[in-house]
PDB file of C-alpha atoms in Angstrom:
ATOM      1  CA  MET A   1     134.083 242.677 -54.591  1.00 46.00           C
ATOM      2  CA  ALA A   2     130.776 241.831 -53.177  1.00 50.00           C
ATOM      3  CA  GLN A   3     128.168 240.350 -55.487  1.00 48.00           C
ATOM      4  CA  SER A   4     124.464 241.516 -55.665  1.00 42.00           C
ATOM      5  CA  PRO A   5     122.442 240.665 -52.498  1.00 46.00           C
ATOM      6  CA  ARG A   6     120.300 237.607 -52.830  1.00 45.00           C
ATOM      7  CA  GLU A   7     116.925 237.389 -51.309  1.00 46.00           C
ATOM      8  CA  ASP A   8     116.693 233.654 -51.142  1.00 42.00           C
ATOM      9  CA  ALA A   9     118.875 233.247 -48.024  1.00 46.00           C
ATOM     10  CA  ASP A  10     118.505 230.320 -45.697  1.00 47.00           C
ATOM     11  CA  MET A  11     117.416 232.089 -42.536  1.00 48.00           C
ATOM     12  CA  GLY A  12     117.677 228.952 -40.278  1.00 55.00           C
ATOM     13  CA  ALA A  13     121.213 229.861 -39.606  1.00 69.00           C
ATOM     14  CA  LEU A  14     120.097 232.444 -37.240  1.00 80.00           C
ATOM     15  CA  ASP A  15     118.934 229.925 -34.645  1.00 76.00           C
ATOM     16  CA  GLN A  16     122.505 228.761 -34.361  1.00 76.00           C
ATOM     17  CA  VAL A  17     123.926 232.244 -33.469  1.00 83.00           C
ATOM     18  CA  ASP A  18     124.454 232.667 -29.671  1.00 84.00           C
ATOM     19  CA  LEU A  19     123.670 236.364 -29.873  1.00 85.00           C
ATOM     20  CA  PHE A  20     119.922 235.446 -30.402  1.00 85.00           C
ATOM     21  CA  ALA A  21     119.927 232.563 -27.866  1.00 84.00           C
ATOM     22  CA  GLY A  22     116.698 232.403 -25.902  1.00 83.00           C
ATOM     23  CA  LEU A  23     114.677 234.350 -28.277  1.00 83.00           C
ATOM     24  CA  GLU A  24     111.153 233.264 -29.174  1.00 83.00           C
ATOM     25  CA  PRO A  25     110.437 231.538 -32.519  1.00 84.00           C
ATOM     26  CA  GLU A  26     108.446 234.382 -33.615  1.00 84.00           C
ATOM     27  CA  GLN A  27     111.128 237.011 -32.737  1.00 83.00           C
ATOM     28  CA  LEU A  28     113.778 234.986 -34.438  1.00 84.00           C
ATOM     29  CA  ALA A  29     111.488 234.753 -37.556  1.00 86.00           C
ATOM     30  CA  ALA A  30     110.906 238.549 -37.628  1.00 85.00           C
ATOM     31  CA  ILE A  31     114.836 239.285 -37.420  1.00 86.00           C
ATOM     32  CA  ALA A  32     115.285 236.616 -40.243  1.00 86.00           C
ATOM     33  CA  GLY A  33     112.789 238.328 -42.172  1.00 86.00           C
ATOM     34  CA  SER A  34     114.802 241.523 -42.177  1.00 85.00           C
ATOM     35  CA  ALA A  35     118.172 239.796 -43.124  1.00 90.00           C
ATOM     36  CA  ARG A  36     119.683 239.808 -46.764  1.00 91.00           C
ATOM     37  CA  LEU A  37     122.250 237.474 -47.866  1.00 92.00           C
ATOM     38  CA  ARG A  38     125.474 238.892 -49.344  1.00 94.00           C
ATOM     39  CA  VAL A  39     128.230 236.893 -51.005  1.00 96.00           C
ATOM     40  CA  PHE A  40     131.817 238.196 -51.077  1.00 97.00           C
ATOM     41  CA  ALA A  41     134.800 236.834 -52.818  1.00 97.00           C
ATOM     42  CA  ARG A  42     138.125 235.770 -51.291  1.00 95.00           C
ATOM     43  CA  GLY A  43     140.069 238.822 -50.220  1.00 95.00           C
ATOM     44  CA  ALA A  44     137.086 241.151 -50.284  1.00 97.00           C
ATOM     45  CA  ILE A  45     137.079 243.744 -47.342  1.00 96.00           C
ATOM     46  CA  ILE A  46     133.679 243.462 -45.798  1.00 96.00           C
ATOM     47  CA  VAL A  47     134.086 246.311 -43.396  1.00 94.00           C
ATOM     48  CA  SER A  48     136.863 248.645 -42.746  1.00 95.00           C
ATOM     49  CA  GLU A  49     137.987 250.126 -39.321  1.00 93.00           C
ATOM     50  CA  GLY A  50     136.448 253.627 -39.240  1.00 92.00           C
ATOM     51  CA  ASP A  51     133.502 252.853 -41.445  1.00 91.00           C
ATOM     52  CA  GLU A  52     130.028 253.811 -40.471  1.00 90.00           C
ATOM     53  CA  GLY A  53     128.371 251.047 -38.534  1.00 88.00           C
ATOM     54  CA  LEU A  54     125.047 249.994 -40.083  1.00 84.00           C
ATOM     55  CA  GLY A  55     124.327 246.584 -38.811  1.00 89.00           C
ATOM     56  CA  LEU A  56     125.337 243.014 -37.999  1.00 91.00           C
ATOM     57  CA  PHE A  57     126.777 240.277 -40.172  1.00 95.00           C
ATOM     58  CA  VAL A  58     126.240 236.588 -39.626  1.00 93.00           C
ATOM     59  CA  VAL A  59     128.513 233.947 -41.302  1.00 93.00           C
ATOM     60  CA  GLN A  60     126.553 231.251 -43.127  1.00 92.00           C
ATOM     61  CA  ARG A  61     129.501 229.904 -45.114  1.00 93.00           C
ATOM     62  CA  GLY A  62     133.136 230.720 -45.592  1.00 94.00           C
ATOM     63  CA  ALA A  63     136.040 232.027 -43.196  1.00 92.00           C
ATOM     64  CA  LEU A  64     137.003 235.502 -42.373  1.00 94.00           C
ATOM     65  CA  LYS A  65     139.374 237.367 -40.166  1.00 93.00           C
ATOM     66  CA  ALA A  66     138.639 240.513 -37.996  1.00 93.00           C
ATOM     67  CA  PHE A  67     141.938 242.797 -37.624  1.00 93.00           C
ATOM     68  CA  VAL A  68     143.276 246.100 -36.762  1.00 92.00           C
ATOM     69  CA  VAL A  69     146.361 247.851 -38.094  1.00 89.00           C
ATOM     70  CA  ASP A  70     148.559 250.210 -36.066  1.00 85.00           C
ATOM     71  CA  ASP A  71     150.197 253.311 -37.189  1.00 84.00           C
ATOM     72  CA  SER A  72     153.439 251.571 -38.072  1.00 85.00           C
ATOM     73  CA  GLY A  73     151.432 249.049 -40.441  1.00 84.00           C
ATOM     74  CA  ARG A  74     151.652 246.125 -37.950  1.00 85.00           C
ATOM     75  CA  GLU A  75     148.444 243.901 -38.196  1.00 86.00           C
ATOM     76  CA  LEU A  76     146.834 242.148 -34.945  1.00 86.00           C
ATOM     77  CA  THR A  77     144.266 239.539 -35.880  1.00 88.00           C
ATOM     78  CA  LEU A  78     141.387 239.855 -33.348  1.00 87.00           C
ATOM     79  CA  SER A  79     139.482 236.848 -34.288  1.00 87.00           C
ATOM     80  CA  LEU A  80     138.808 234.220 -36.991  1.00 89.00           C
ATOM     81  CA  LEU A  81     135.086 233.711 -38.001  1.00 92.00           C
ATOM     82  CA  GLY A  82     133.337 230.894 -39.413  1.00 90.00           C
ATOM     83  CA  PRO A  83     129.747 229.625 -39.758  1.00 89.00           C
ATOM     84  CA  GLY A  84     127.425 230.523 -37.078  1.00 87.00           C
ATOM     85  CA  GLU A  85     129.739 233.364 -35.851  1.00 90.00           C
ATOM     86  CA  TYR A  86     129.100 237.102 -36.227  1.00 91.00           C
ATOM     87  CA  PHE A  87     130.524 240.519 -36.110  1.00 93.00           C
ATOM     88  CA  GLY A  88     129.261 244.120 -36.199  1.00 90.00           C
ATOM     89  CA  GLU A  89     126.652 243.415 -33.310  1.00 88.00           C
ATOM     90  CA  LEU A  90     127.281 246.780 -31.571  1.00 85.00           C
ATOM     91  CA  ALA A  91     125.975 248.525 -34.809  1.00 86.00           C
ATOM     92  CA  LEU A  92     122.581 247.215 -33.760  1.00 85.00           C
ATOM     93  CA  LEU A  93     122.674 249.772 -30.764  1.00 81.00           C
ATOM     94  CA  ASP A  94     124.626 252.665 -31.860  1.00 82.00           C
ATOM     95  CA  ALA A  95     126.118 254.368 -34.930  1.00 79.00           C
ATOM     96  CA  ALA A  96     129.621 254.603 -33.743  1.00 85.00           C
ATOM     97  CA  PRO A  97     132.325 253.894 -36.599  1.00 90.00           C
ATOM     98  CA  ARG A  98     133.569 250.212 -36.936  1.00 91.00           C
ATOM     99  CA  SER A  99     136.232 249.258 -34.506  1.00 89.00           C
ATOM    100  CA  ALA A 100     138.031 246.733 -36.714  1.00 91.00           C
ATOM    101  CA  SER A 101     138.198 245.525 -40.282  1.00 95.00           C
ATOM    102  CA  VAL A 102     137.005 242.260 -41.606  1.00 96.00           C
ATOM    103  CA  MET A 103     138.187 240.481 -44.571  1.00 96.00           C
ATOM    104  CA  ALA A 104     137.114 237.163 -46.333  1.00 96.00           C
ATOM    105  CA  LEU A 105     139.665 234.487 -46.262  1.00 93.00           C
ATOM    106  CA  GLU A 106     137.806 232.406 -48.772  1.00 93.00           C
ATOM    107  CA  ARG A 107     134.394 232.855 -50.584  1.00 96.00           C
ATOM    108  CA  CYS A 108     131.862 233.785 -48.023  1.00 96.00           C
ATOM    109  CA  GLU A 109     128.134 233.962 -47.608  1.00 95.00           C
ATOM    110  CA  LEU A 110     126.841 236.349 -44.871  1.00 95.00           C
ATOM    111  CA  LEU A 111     123.499 237.343 -43.575  1.00 93.00           C
ATOM    112  CA  GLN A 112     123.308 241.158 -43.043  1.00 93.00           C
ATOM    113  CA  ILE A 113     120.843 242.779 -40.748  1.00 91.00           C
ATOM    114  CA  SER A 114     120.670 246.548 -40.709  1.00 89.00           C
ATOM    115  CA  ARG A 115     120.242 248.588 -37.526  1.00 89.00           C
ATOM    116  CA  ALA A 116     117.120 250.164 -38.936  1.00 87.00           C
ATOM    117  CA  ALA A 117     115.502 246.852 -39.752  1.00 85.00           C
ATOM    118  CA  PHE A 118     116.432 245.387 -36.243  1.00 86.00           C
ATOM    119  CA  LEU A 119     115.039 248.404 -34.362  1.00 87.00           C
ATOM    120  CA  ALA A 120     111.967 248.040 -36.387  1.00 86.00           C
ATOM    121  CA  VAL A 121     111.535 244.425 -35.093  1.00 84.00           C
ATOM    122  CA  VAL A 122     112.341 245.590 -31.651  1.00 83.00           C
ATOM    123  CA  GLU A 123     109.392 248.116 -31.719  1.00 85.00           C
ATOM    124  CA  GLN A 124     107.171 245.139 -32.281  1.00 82.00           C
ATOM    125  CA  SER A 125     108.692 243.030 -29.586  1.00 81.00           C
ATOM    126  CA  PRO A 126     110.488 245.167 -26.706  1.00 81.00           C
ATOM    127  CA  THR A 127     111.510 241.965 -24.672  1.00 81.00           C
ATOM    128  CA  LEU A 128     113.810 240.968 -27.614  1.00 82.00           C
ATOM    129  CA  MET A 129     116.324 243.910 -26.544  1.00 83.00           C
ATOM    130  CA  LEU A 130     116.579 242.434 -22.825  1.00 85.00           C
ATOM    131  CA  THR A 131     117.500 238.985 -24.241  1.00 84.00           C
ATOM    132  CA  LEU A 132     119.988 240.566 -26.811  1.00 83.00           C
ATOM    133  CA  LEU A 133     121.728 242.801 -24.095  1.00 84.00           C
ATOM    134  CA  ARG A 134     122.161 239.738 -21.728  1.00 85.00           C
ATOM    135  CA  ASN A 135     123.933 237.831 -24.633  1.00 84.00           C
ATOM    136  CA  LEU A 136     125.932 240.958 -25.492  1.00 84.00           C
ATOM    137  CA  VAL A 137     127.312 240.992 -21.847  1.00 84.00           C
ATOM    138  CA  ARG A 138     128.295 237.460 -21.975  1.00 82.00           C
ATOM    139  CA  ARG A 139     130.203 238.199 -25.193  1.00 79.00           C
ATOM    140  CA  VAL A 140     131.776 241.206 -23.483  1.00 79.00           C
ATOM    141  CA  ARG A 141     132.984 239.135 -20.664  1.00 80.00           C
ATOM    142  CA  SER A 142     134.556 236.594 -22.931  1.00 75.00           C
ATOM    143  CA  LEU A 143     136.346 239.493 -24.815  1.00 72.00           C
ATOM    144  CA  THR A 144     137.723 240.565 -21.460  1.00 73.00           C
ATOM    145  CA  ASP A 145     139.074 237.243 -20.765  1.00 74.00           C
ATOM    146  CA  SER A 146     140.816 237.354 -24.137  1.00 70.00           C
ATOM    147  CA  VAL A 147     142.413 240.898 -23.509  1.00 71.00           C
ATOM    148  CA  ARG A 148     143.586 239.804 -20.034  1.00 72.00           C
ATOM    149  CA  ALA A 149     145.179 236.744 -21.483  1.00 67.00           C
ATOM    150  CA  LEU A 150     147.068 239.189 -24.057  1.00 65.00           C
ATOM    151  CA  ALA A 151     148.198 241.306 -21.169  1.00 67.00           C
ATOM    152  CA  LEU A 152     149.208 238.867 -18.438  1.00 62.00           C
ATOM    153  CA  VAL A 153     150.002 235.445 -20.292  1.00 79.00           C
ATOM    154  CA  ASP A 154     153.284 234.989 -21.902  1.00 89.00           C
ATOM    155  CA  VAL A 155     153.473 234.227 -25.728  1.00 90.00           C
ATOM    156  CA  PHE A 156     153.690 230.508 -25.059  1.00 93.00           C
ATOM    157  CA  GLY A 157     150.677 230.578 -22.983  1.00 90.00           C
ATOM    158  CA  ARG A 158     148.702 232.644 -25.617  1.00 90.00           C
ATOM    159  CA  VAL A 159     149.818 230.023 -28.277  1.00 93.00           C
ATOM    160  CA  ALA A 160     148.655 227.158 -26.057  1.00 92.00           C
ATOM    161  CA  ARG A 161     145.321 228.928 -25.362  1.00 89.00           C
ATOM    162  CA  LEU A 162     144.831 229.613 -29.145  1.00 91.00           C
ATOM    163  CA  PHE A 163     145.452 225.945 -30.074  1.00 93.00           C
ATOM    164  CA  GLU A 164     143.083 224.578 -27.387  1.00 89.00           C
ATOM    165  CA  SER A 165     140.246 226.837 -28.296  1.00 87.00           C
ATOM    166  CA  LEU A 166     140.481 226.060 -32.083  1.00 90.00           C
ATOM    167  CA  ALA A 167     141.026 222.353 -31.907  1.00 91.00           C
ATOM    168  CA  VAL A 168     138.122 219.860 -32.510  1.00 90.00           C
ATOM    169  CA  GLU A 169     138.119 216.172 -32.022  1.00 88.00           C
ATOM    170  CA  ARG A 170     138.285 214.162 -35.196  1.00 85.00           C
ATOM    171  CA  ASP A 171     138.743 210.360 -35.179  1.00 80.00           C
ATOM    172  CA  GLY A 172     140.472 210.454 -31.733  1.00 79.00           C
ATOM    173  CA  HIS A 173     142.638 213.401 -32.475  1.00 81.00           C
ATOM    174  CA  TRP A 174     142.373 217.062 -31.760  1.00 91.00           C
ATOM    175  CA  VAL A 175     142.820 218.779 -34.912  1.00 92.00           C
ATOM    176  CA  ILE A 176     142.772 222.497 -35.956  1.00 92.00           C
ATOM    177  CA  GLU A 177     141.033 222.537 -39.204  1.00 86.00           C
ATOM    178  CA  ARG A 178     141.656 226.103 -40.275  1.00 85.00           C
ATOM    179  CA  GLN A 179     144.834 226.539 -42.160  1.00 85.00           C
ATOM    180  CA  LEU A 180     147.189 228.891 -40.035  1.00 89.00           C
ATOM    181  CA  THR A 181     150.628 229.932 -41.145  1.00 90.00           C
ATOM    182  CA  GLN A 182     153.181 230.994 -38.607  1.00 92.00           C
ATOM    183  CA  GLN A 183     152.257 234.740 -39.359  1.00 92.00           C
ATOM    184  CA  ASP A 184     148.591 234.012 -38.759  1.00 91.00           C
ATOM    185  CA  ILE A 185     149.301 232.670 -35.358  1.00 92.00           C
ATOM    186  CA  ALA A 186     151.801 235.472 -34.513  1.00 92.00           C
ATOM    187  CA  ASN A 187     148.897 237.868 -35.654  1.00 89.00           C
ATOM    188  CA  LEU A 188     146.397 236.269 -33.359  1.00 89.00           C
ATOM    189  CA  VAL A 189     148.696 236.240 -30.278  1.00 89.00           C
ATOM    190  CA  GLY A 190     150.214 239.400 -30.653  1.00 85.00           C
ATOM    191  CA  SER A 191     153.852 238.173 -30.990  1.00 88.00           C
ATOM    192  CA  SER A 192     156.520 237.868 -33.914  1.00 91.00           C
ATOM    193  CA  ARG A 193     156.633 235.016 -36.474  1.00 93.00           C
ATOM    194  CA  GLU A 194     159.983 234.173 -35.318  1.00 95.00           C
ATOM    195  CA  MET A 195     158.897 233.549 -31.646  1.00 95.00           C
ATOM    196  CA  VAL A 196     155.973 231.391 -33.054  1.00 95.00           C
ATOM    197  CA  ASN A 197     158.501 229.420 -35.171  1.00 95.00           C
ATOM    198  CA  ARG A 198     160.637 228.677 -32.231  1.00 95.00           C
ATOM    199  CA  ILE A 199     157.659 227.674 -29.983  1.00 95.00           C
ATOM    200  CA  LEU A 200     156.116 225.391 -32.699  1.00 94.00           C
ATOM    201  CA  ARG A 201     159.538 223.719 -33.438  1.00 94.00           C
ATOM    202  CA  ASP A 202     159.907 222.786 -29.855  1.00 95.00           C
ATOM    203  CA  LEU A 203     156.238 221.337 -29.529  1.00 95.00           C
ATOM    204  CA  VAL A 204     156.915 219.442 -32.591  1.00 95.00           C
ATOM    205  CA  ILE A 205     160.232 218.098 -31.381  1.00 94.00           C
ATOM    206  CA  GLY A 206     158.552 217.275 -28.007  1.00 94.00           C
ATOM    207  CA  GLY A 207     155.814 215.269 -29.785  1.00 94.00           C
ATOM    208  CA  TYR A 208     152.994 217.559 -28.548  1.00 94.00           C
ATOM    209  CA  VAL A 209     151.904 218.633 -32.035  1.00 94.00           C
ATOM    210  CA  SER A 210     152.520 217.894 -35.618  1.00 94.00           C
ATOM    211  CA  VAL A 211     152.073 220.424 -38.653  1.00 90.00           C
ATOM    212  CA  ASP A 212     150.972 219.206 -42.159  1.00 81.00           C
ATOM    213  CA  HIS A 213     150.258 221.981 -44.798  1.00 77.00           C
ATOM    214  CA  HIS A 214     149.370 224.466 -42.077  1.00 74.00           C
ATOM    215  CA  HIS A 215     147.015 221.992 -40.416  1.00 84.00           C
ATOM    216  CA  ILE A 216     148.018 221.467 -36.869  1.00 93.00           C
ATOM    217  CA  VAL A 217     147.159 218.288 -34.744  1.00 93.00           C
ATOM    218  CA  LEU A 218     147.422 218.135 -31.074  1.00 94.00           C
ATOM    219  CA  HIS A 219     148.696 214.651 -29.840  1.00 92.00           C
ATOM    220  CA  ARG A 220     148.575 215.362 -26.181  1.00 91.00           C
ATOM    221  CA  LYS A 221     148.036 217.960 -23.616  1.00 90.00           C
ATOM    222  CA  LEU A 222     150.207 220.958 -24.075  1.00 91.00           C
ATOM    223  CA  PRO A 223     152.844 221.665 -21.253  1.00 89.00           C
ATOM    224  CA  ALA A 224     152.081 224.338 -18.625  1.00 80.00           C
ATOM    225  CA  ARG A 225     155.168 226.402 -19.547  1.00 80.00           C
ATOM    226  CA  TRP A 226     157.684 226.635 -22.151  1.00 83.00           C
TER     227      TRP A 226
END
């Protein structure tokens, strides 16, 4: 369950959000002034698929996942979200229902910007909308690449793509800092846990990766094919 909104949010987080890249300081300050800090406990559903879309959420602290569930109850994880990332951006422009659900994987602090407050800022600074649309187009192109990978790349290729996108360098090693279970990986790449298990086993045996308490370390470049 969400705690009561807090008004003492650190609005500096917005200048790290790529959706707002290129905005003038006064434009960013105006958006920040319309934001509220919301705190959610682990396991809380922030938005549900089909809900009315009322605005944008920016992650300040914590981890979340965006997901959809099909008619048979099978879940597909669309993305993992951490500080500086955001969701619900299309709700700034239209009133269509939410296209996915988002759940807190740990305690989270989110900045919420309502569509009404955002449009009020745009009225004062119309050029803001053009910058926002350019950034949204860039995001749509990235999502298109992700969909193409799901459709045209085999499961191993999707796992390799996922690992390489999540890994960060730490003390000379490439580490996936987010804890991922085999089911989490399967949900992210649109496969079964059993298939992911076989791929991980072979990567470990081949010395490409190691797994410790759901943390994955990449020791060398992953092979081009399985």
